[in-house]
Tab-separated table of C-alpha atoms in Angstrom:
chain	number	residue	atom	x	y	z
I	29	MET	CA	-22.093	14.431	6.457
I	30	PRO	CA	-20.879	10.874	6.305
I	31	CYS	CA	-18.865	9.332	4.340
I	32	ALA	CA	-20.211	7.916	0.805
I	33	CYS	CA	-18.959	4.058	2.921
I	34	ARG	CA	-20.930	5.154	5.479
I	35	CYS	CA	-18.278	6.615	8.191
I	36	SER	CA	-19.976	8.093	11.589
I	37	ARG	CA	-17.754	11.786	10.429
I	38	ALA	CA	-17.194	12.864	7.612
I	39	GLY	CA	-13.834	12.539	6.077
I	40	GLU	CA	-12.514	9.892	8.427
I	41	CYS	CA	-12.235	7.908	6.084
I	42	CYS	CA	-10.335	10.180	4.043
I	43	ALA	CA	-7.891	10.149	7.804
I	44	THR	CA	-7.402	6.569	7.996
I	45	ILE	CA	-6.651	5.995	3.538
I	46	GLN	CA	-4.428	8.852	4.343
I	47	GLN	CA	-2.988	7.338	7.598
I	48	TYR	CA	-1.656	3.620	5.372
I	49	LEU	CA	-0.561	5.690	1.518
I	50	ASN	CA	1.409	7.794	4.350
I	51	LEU	CA	2.829	4.072	5.726
I	52	GLY	CA	3.328	2.801	2.643
I	53	VAL	CA	1.437	-0.490	2.658
I	54	VAL	CA	-1.396	0.279	0.059
I	55	ASP	CA	0.285	-1.648	-3.219
I	56	GLU	CA	-3.461	-1.329	-4.960
I	57	LEU	CA	-6.866	1.007	-4.562
I	58	GLU	CA	-9.906	1.314	-5.952
I	59	ILE	CA	-12.170	4.146	-5.941
I	60	ALA	CA	-15.824	4.521	-7.423
I	61	LEU	CA	-16.478	7.606	-8.374
I	62	ALA	CA	-19.619	9.690	-8.781
I	63	PRO	CA	-20.538	12.526	-9.631
I	64	VAL	CA	-22.863	13.488	-5.978
I	65	LEU	CA	-22.249	17.372	-4.927
I	66	PHE	CA	-21.886	17.783	-1.091
I	67	GLY	CA	-21.292	20.475	-0.967
I	68	SER	CA	-17.169	19.741	0.688
I	69	GLY	CA	-15.461	17.196	1.038
I	70	ARG	CA	-11.764	15.912	2.093
I	71	ARG	CA	-9.542	15.020	-0.697
I	72	LEU	CA	-7.689	11.824	-0.225
I	73	PHE	CA	-4.587	12.685	-2.593
I	74	GLU	CA	-3.581	15.856	0.145
I	75	ASN	CA	-1.457	15.830	3.091
I	76	LEU	CA	0.180	12.746	2.100
I	77	ARG	CA	3.657	13.391	3.202
I	78	GLU	CA	6.911	14.098	0.890
I	79	PRO	CA	7.666	11.459	-1.424
I	80	ALA	CA	3.943	10.662	-1.588
I	81	PRO	CA	2.862	7.069	-3.096
I	82	ARG	CA	2.417	6.568	-6.789
I	83	PHE	CA	-0.709	4.992	-7.927
I	84	ARG	CA	-1.497	4.331	-11.803
I	85	ILE	CA	-4.649	4.459	-12.577
I	86	ASP	CA	-4.680	0.380	-13.901
I	87	GLN	CA	-8.985	-0.385	-14.853
I	88	VAL	CA	-11.843	1.657	-15.599
I	89	LEU	CA	-15.533	-0.096	-15.368
I	90	ASP	CA	-17.967	2.295	-16.011
I	91	GLY	CA	-21.423	2.473	-15.071
I	92	PRO	CA	-24.458	4.310	-14.786
I	93	ALA	CA	-24.013	5.745	-11.167
I	94	ALA	CA	-20.104	5.235	-10.725
I	95	THR	CA	-17.071	5.081	-12.454
I	96	HIS	CA	-14.819	3.238	-10.664
I	97	LEU	CA	-11.012	2.879	-10.671
I	98	ARG	CA	-8.088	0.754	-9.306
I	99	HIS	CA	-5.021	2.260	-8.627
I	100	VAL	CA	-1.830	0.325	-8.302
I	101	ARG	CA	1.256	1.238	-7.565
I	102	ALA	CA	3.573	2.210	-10.065
I	103	SER	CA	7.256	1.199	-9.964
């Protein structure tokens, strides 16, 4: 089953984002959280190297189909 961003393989996006998080090159991250049940999936913040990057939620926008979360690197 493809990711919400329409990747060709399930989990491909999460694996790529996890690689960038592990490299420490992500300063901001925007996530659209929708109440959809796919049956399985990958957790974005799992399998990260220690210490895992720390983010804080900077902005929350509620919409009819999704909640949009903007995370920024915690200082």
